Each structure stands twice: as structure tokens, then as C-alpha cells.
Short mmCIF file of C-alpha atoms in Angstrom, two decimals:
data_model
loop_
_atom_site.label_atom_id
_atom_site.label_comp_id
_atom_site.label_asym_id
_atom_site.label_seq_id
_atom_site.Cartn_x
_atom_site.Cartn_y
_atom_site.Cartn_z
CA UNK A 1 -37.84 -13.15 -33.94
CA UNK A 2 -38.82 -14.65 -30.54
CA UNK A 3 -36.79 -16.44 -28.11
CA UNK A 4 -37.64 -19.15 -25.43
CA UNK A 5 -35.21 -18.39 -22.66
CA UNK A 6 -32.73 -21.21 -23.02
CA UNK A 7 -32.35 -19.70 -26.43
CA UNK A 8 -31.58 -16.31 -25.50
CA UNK A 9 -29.48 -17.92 -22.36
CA UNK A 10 -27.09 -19.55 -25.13
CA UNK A 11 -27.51 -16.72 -27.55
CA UNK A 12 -26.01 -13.85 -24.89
CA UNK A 13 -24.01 -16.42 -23.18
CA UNK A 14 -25.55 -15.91 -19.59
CA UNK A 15 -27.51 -18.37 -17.65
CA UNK A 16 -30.99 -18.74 -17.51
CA UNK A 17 -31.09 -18.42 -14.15
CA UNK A 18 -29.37 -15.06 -14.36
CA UNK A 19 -32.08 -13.97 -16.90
CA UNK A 20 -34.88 -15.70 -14.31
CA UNK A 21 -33.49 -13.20 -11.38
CA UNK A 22 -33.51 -10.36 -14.31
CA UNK A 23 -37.29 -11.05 -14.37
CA UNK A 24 -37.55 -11.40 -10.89
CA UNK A 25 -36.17 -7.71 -9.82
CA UNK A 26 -37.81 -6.14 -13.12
CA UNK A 27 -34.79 -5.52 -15.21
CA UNK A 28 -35.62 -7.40 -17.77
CA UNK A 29 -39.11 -8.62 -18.18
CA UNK A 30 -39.65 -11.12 -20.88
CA UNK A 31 -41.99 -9.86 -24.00
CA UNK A 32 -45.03 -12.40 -22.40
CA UNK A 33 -45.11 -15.69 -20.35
CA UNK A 34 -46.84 -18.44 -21.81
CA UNK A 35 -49.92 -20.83 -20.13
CA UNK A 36 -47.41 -23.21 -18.99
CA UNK A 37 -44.96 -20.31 -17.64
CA UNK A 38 -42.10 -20.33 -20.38
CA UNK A 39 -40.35 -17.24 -20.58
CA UNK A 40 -40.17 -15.78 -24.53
CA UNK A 41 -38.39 -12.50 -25.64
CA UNK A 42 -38.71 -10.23 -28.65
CA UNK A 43 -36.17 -7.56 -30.36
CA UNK A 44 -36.79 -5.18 -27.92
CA UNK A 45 -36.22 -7.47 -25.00
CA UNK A 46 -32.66 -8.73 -27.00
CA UNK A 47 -31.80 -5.21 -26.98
CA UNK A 48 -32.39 -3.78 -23.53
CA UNK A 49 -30.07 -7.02 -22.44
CA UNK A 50 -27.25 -5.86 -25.10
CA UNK A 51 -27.42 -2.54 -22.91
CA UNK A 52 -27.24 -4.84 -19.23
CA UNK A 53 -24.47 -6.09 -20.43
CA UNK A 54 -22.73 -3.59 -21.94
CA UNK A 55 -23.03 -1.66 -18.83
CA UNK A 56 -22.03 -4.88 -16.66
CA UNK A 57 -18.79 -4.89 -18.44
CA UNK A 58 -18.29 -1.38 -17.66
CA UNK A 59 -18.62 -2.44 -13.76
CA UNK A 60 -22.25 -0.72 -13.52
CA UNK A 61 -24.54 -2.41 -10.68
CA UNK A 62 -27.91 -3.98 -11.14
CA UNK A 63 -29.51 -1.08 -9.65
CA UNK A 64 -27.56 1.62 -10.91
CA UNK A 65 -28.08 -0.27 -14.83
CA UNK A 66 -32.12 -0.12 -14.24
CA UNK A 67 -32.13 3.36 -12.93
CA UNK A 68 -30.28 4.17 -16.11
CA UNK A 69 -31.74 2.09 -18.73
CA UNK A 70 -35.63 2.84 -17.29
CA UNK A 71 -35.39 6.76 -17.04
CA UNK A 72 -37.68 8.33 -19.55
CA UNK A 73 -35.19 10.11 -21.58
CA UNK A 74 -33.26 7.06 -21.78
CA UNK A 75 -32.30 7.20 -25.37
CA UNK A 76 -30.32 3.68 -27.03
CA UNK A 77 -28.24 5.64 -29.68
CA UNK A 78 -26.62 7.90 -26.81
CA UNK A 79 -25.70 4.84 -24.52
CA UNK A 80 -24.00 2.92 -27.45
CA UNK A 81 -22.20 6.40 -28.47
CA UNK A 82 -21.36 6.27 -24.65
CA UNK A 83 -20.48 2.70 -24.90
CA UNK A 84 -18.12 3.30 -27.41
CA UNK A 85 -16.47 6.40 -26.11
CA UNK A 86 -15.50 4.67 -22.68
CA UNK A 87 -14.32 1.03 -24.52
CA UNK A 88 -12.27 3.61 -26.85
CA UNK A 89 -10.55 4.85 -23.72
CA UNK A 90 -10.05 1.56 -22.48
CA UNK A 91 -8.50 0.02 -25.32
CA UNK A 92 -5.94 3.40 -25.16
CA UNK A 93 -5.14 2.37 -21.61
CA UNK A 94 -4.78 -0.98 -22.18
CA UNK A 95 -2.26 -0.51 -25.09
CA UNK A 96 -0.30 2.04 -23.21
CA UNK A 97 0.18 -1.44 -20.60
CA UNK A 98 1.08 -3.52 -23.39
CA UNK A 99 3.73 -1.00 -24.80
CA UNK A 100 5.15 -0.39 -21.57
CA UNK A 101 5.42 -4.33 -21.15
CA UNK A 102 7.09 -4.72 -24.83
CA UNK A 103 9.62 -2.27 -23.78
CA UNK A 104 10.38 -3.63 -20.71
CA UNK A 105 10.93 -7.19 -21.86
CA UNK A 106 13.11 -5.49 -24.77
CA UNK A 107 15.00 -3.85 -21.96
CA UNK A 108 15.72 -6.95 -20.22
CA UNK A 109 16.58 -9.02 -23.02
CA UNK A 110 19.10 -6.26 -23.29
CA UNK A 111 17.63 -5.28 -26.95
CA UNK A 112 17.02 -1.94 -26.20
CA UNK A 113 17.41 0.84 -23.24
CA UNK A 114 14.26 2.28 -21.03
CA UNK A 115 14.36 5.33 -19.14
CA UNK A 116 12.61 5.82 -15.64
CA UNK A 117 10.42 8.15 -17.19
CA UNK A 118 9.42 5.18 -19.87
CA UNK A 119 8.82 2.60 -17.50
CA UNK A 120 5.99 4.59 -15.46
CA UNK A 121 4.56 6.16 -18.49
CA UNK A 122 1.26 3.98 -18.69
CA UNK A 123 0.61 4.57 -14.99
CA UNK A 124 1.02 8.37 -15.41
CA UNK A 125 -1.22 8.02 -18.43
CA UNK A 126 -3.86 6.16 -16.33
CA UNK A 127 -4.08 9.03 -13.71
CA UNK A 128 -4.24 11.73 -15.66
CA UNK A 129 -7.24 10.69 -17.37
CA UNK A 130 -9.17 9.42 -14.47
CA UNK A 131 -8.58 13.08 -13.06
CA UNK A 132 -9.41 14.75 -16.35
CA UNK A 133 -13.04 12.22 -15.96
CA UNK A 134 -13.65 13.29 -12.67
CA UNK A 135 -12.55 17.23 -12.48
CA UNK A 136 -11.88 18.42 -15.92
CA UNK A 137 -15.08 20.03 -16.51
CA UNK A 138 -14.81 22.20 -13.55
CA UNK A 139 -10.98 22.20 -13.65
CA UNK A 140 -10.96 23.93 -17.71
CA UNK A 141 -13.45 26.53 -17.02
CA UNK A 142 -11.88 27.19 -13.85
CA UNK A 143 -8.17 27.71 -15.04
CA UNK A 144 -8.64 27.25 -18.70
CA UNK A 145 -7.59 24.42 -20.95
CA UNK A 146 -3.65 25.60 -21.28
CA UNK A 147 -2.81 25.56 -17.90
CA UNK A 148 -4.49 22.11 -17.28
CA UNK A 149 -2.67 20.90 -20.58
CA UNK A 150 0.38 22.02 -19.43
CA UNK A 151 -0.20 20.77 -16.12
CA UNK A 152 -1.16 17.11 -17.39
CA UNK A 153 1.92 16.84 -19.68
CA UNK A 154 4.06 18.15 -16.00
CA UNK A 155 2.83 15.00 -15.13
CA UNK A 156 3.30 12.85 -18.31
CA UNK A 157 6.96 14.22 -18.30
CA UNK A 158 7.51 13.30 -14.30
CA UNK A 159 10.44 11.11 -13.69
CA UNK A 160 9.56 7.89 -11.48
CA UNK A 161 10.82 9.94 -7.69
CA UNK A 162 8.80 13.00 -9.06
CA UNK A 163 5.96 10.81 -9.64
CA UNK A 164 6.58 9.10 -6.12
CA UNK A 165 7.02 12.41 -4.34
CA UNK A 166 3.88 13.56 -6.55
CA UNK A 167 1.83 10.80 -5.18
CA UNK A 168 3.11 10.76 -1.20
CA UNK A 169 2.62 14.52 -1.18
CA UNK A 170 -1.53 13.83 -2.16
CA UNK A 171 -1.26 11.27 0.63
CA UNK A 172 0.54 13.01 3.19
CA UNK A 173 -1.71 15.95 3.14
CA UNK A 174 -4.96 14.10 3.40
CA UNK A 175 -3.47 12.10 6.17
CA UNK A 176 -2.08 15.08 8.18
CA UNK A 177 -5.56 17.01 7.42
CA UNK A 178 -7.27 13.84 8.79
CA UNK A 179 -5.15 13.77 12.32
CA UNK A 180 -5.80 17.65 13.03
CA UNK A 181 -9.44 17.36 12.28
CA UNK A 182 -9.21 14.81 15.19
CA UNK A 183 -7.09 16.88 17.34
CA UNK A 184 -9.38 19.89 16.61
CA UNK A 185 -6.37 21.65 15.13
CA UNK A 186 -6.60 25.63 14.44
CA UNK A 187 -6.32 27.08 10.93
CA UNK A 188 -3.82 29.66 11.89
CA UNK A 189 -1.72 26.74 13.67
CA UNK A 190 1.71 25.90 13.14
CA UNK A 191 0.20 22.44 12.62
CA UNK A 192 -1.94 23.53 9.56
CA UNK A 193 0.71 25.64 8.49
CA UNK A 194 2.47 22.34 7.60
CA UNK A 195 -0.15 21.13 5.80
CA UNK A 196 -0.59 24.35 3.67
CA UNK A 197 2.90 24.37 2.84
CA UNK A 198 3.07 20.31 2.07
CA UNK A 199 0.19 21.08 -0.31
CA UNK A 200 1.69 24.07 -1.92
CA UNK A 201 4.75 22.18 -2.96
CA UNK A 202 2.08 19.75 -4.26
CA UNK A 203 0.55 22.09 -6.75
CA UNK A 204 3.68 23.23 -7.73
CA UNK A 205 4.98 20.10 -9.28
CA UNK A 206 2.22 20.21 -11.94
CA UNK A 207 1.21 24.56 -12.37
CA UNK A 208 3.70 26.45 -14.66
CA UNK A 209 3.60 29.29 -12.07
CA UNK A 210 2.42 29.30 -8.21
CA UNK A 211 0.19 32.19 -7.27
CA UNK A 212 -1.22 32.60 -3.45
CA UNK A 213 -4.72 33.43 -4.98
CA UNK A 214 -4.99 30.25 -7.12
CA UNK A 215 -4.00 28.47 -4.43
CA UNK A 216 -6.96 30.32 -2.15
CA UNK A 217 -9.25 29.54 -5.21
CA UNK A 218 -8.58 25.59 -5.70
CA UNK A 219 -9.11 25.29 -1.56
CA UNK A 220 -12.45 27.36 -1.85
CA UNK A 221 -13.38 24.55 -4.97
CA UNK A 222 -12.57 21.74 -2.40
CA UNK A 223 -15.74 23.33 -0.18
CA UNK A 224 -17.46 24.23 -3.05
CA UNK A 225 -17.36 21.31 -5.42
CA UNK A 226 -19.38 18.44 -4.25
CA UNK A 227 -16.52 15.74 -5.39
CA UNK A 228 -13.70 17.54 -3.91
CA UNK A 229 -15.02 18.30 -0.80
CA UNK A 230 -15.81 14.08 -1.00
CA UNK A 231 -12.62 13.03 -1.72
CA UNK A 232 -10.90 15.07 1.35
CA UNK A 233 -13.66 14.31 3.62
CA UNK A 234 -13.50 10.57 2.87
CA UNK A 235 -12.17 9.38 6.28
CA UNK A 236 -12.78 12.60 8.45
CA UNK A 237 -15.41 15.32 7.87
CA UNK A 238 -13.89 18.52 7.68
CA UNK A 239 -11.22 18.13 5.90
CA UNK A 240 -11.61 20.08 3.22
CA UNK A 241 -12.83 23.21 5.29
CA UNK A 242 -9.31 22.91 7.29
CA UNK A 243 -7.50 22.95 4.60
CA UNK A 244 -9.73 26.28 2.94
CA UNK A 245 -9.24 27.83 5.87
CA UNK A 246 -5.28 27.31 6.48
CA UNK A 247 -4.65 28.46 2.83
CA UNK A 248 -6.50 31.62 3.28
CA UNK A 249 -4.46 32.28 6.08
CA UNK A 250 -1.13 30.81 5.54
CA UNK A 251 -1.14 31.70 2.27
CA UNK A 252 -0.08 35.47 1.88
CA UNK A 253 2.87 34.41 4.67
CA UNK A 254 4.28 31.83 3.31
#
């Protein structure tokens, strides 16, 4: 079946000016143009826009969408698998919010009772899986998948001050490593000792036991790892070599 592209606008529910600028920056190309320049689209053309907007719900850009959906192994069954997979998670996330809501409103009504650790659940939930998207491939065959279990439920099971200590701890060091990197601080400072031992109690509150040599290993992975070495050179580079270096040396005497 064959569309004109008011059709298609009305079918998909977005405008046909949206589908014009589609054209326009070769997205989507229509199936042919007639003589008198209307737009008409086939099956295929219906499906490759099912896929822009699938990934436009899933916050994709333009760019990044025709990149994706134009590479040659670009294969329709795997994106609606992935499709599926990420809504999945979503829909966990979002009913972890709604529960958390329900209880709270039971809790005021004064039906029912809701401990600290209750209340923050969803939000504990929320970061634990957007670590275990980013870093849990390298993470698991780093350290195995008990210890990162463990070390998620540590987090799951973190009362609302251990979550809040948990979270200014992450900001505190990358803050402090920020300011020495601007000072020019010295690994074997008193200044990065700080920092070392700020992040030690950090990976404490989520590993069942603290070793110095783990702790040298995950600051080597912050150098190593593309991602890591991203997210503590954000705002200053050199962040992440700092803080390698301070742990290799603070590490053993502290």
C-alpha cells in the first residue's frame, strides 16, 4: 500500500512538514516523487519511520538515528528486540516511581508506615541500573558477577543518609580532584592523600571487603577505560591520572 504524505502525516501522527525536512536531510526519502512533486511512500518507507520514531522516543538525535538506521549491517529484527529490551526497562523504572508514590500517599493518609529505606528505593533502583548500562560489562569480568551483585544490593539496602553520604562522597572527590589538577597538586601530597582516603571510604560503602590492590586496580580502569577516564575528566583533564597515581601511592599507607 502507498501513501501520499498527508496520509502517512495522519497515519504516524507527525506533521508533514516534519516528514518534508526528513526528505530534505535524507532520513527518510519517500519511495518516488510524482510529475507534480507529491511525496508517496511504500512498506518499506512506513517501516524505516516506525524505527525514527521508535528511536526518537528513546531520546536518539536525527543524526545519531540515520547513522544507525543506514549502516550496512543494520538489521530491523535486532533494533525492535533492542526496542523492546530498553521500553522493558523503562516500564520497570517507571513502576518502581509509581509504587514508591502509592506508598507514600498510604503513609500520609496514615494507612500504612514507610521506612527511609522505602521512600528512596526507586531512586536507588534508577542508579544502579544506569551504572550496571554503562560499566557492567567491564565491571563483571573485572571483579566477577558476585561481588558486583553484592555490591548493587549494598546499595539497594542503603538507608536515605547512607545514600546521601554515598552520593556527596562521588561528588566530593571529583570536585577535590578537579581543584588540585588546577593547583598542579602532587600525587604523594597530603592534598591527594585526602582525596585517596575520601574515595576509599567511597568504595567501601558498596565492596563486601576493602583490599589496597582492588583499589590500585579500579584507579588503573579509570585511565584505562575510555568512559571512566570521561566521566572524571569531565570538567578538568587529568583527573583520573591524579587520582591513579595517589592510590598507588597512598594506598599501601593508609
Amino acid at each position: 500500500m502507498e501513501y501520499g504524505i498527508r496520509e502517512l502525516s495522519k497515519l504516524a501522527g507527525v506533521s508533514a512538514r516534519t516528514l518534508r525536512y526528513y526528505d530534505e536531510i535524507g532520513l527518510l526519502k519517500p519511495l518516488y516523487v510524482s510529475e507534480a512533486g507529491y511525496r508517496f511512500y511504500g512498506e518499506g518507507e512506513v517501516a524505516l519511520l516506525q524505527q525514527i520514531l521508535f528511536y526518537r522516543e528513546r531520546g536518539f538525535g536525527l543524526k545519531q538515528i540515520q547513522q544507525i538506521l543506514y549502516r550496512p549491517d543494520f538489521d530491523i529484527m535486532d533494533a525492535l528486540e533492542e526496542h523492546l529490551s530498553e521500553l522493558l526497562e523503562r516500564r520497570k523504572r517507571v513502576e518502581a516511581l509509581i509504587r514508591t508514590v502509592k506508598q507514600t500517599i498510604c503513609q500520609v493518609k496514615g494507612e500504612c508506615k514507610m521506612s527511609d529505606t522505602e521512600k528512596f528505593e526507586a531512586f536507588r533502583e534508577k542508579a544502579v541500573r544506569e551504572n550496571e548500562e554503562k560499566y557492567g560489562g567491564e565491571i563483571r569480568e573485572k571483579y566477577g558477577d558476585e561481588d558486583v551483585d553484592a555490591a548493587n544490593q549494598k546499595v539497594l539496602n542503603m538507608s536515605e543518609a547512607e545514600y546521601d553520604r554515598f552520593q556527596r562522597l562521588e561528588e566530593d572527590v571529583k570536585l577535590r580532584l578537579k581543584e588540585a589538577v588546577a593547583l598542579g597538586v602532587k600525587p604523594d601530597s597530603e592534598r591527594a592523600k585526602e582525596i585517596v582516603l575520601l574515595h576509599k571510604e567511597w568504595l567501601g560503602m558498596t565492596w563486601k571487603q576493602y583490599t589496597r590492590d582492588a583499589h590500585k586496580g579500579v584507579a588503573h580502569m579509570y585511565v584505562c577505560d575510555e568512559r571512566f577516564r570521561r566521566y572524571y575528566d569531565e570538567e578538568a583533564s587529568g583527573c583520573a591520572k591524579l587520582l591513579e597515581q595517589a592510590v598507588e601511592f597512598w594506598a599501601d599507607k593508609i
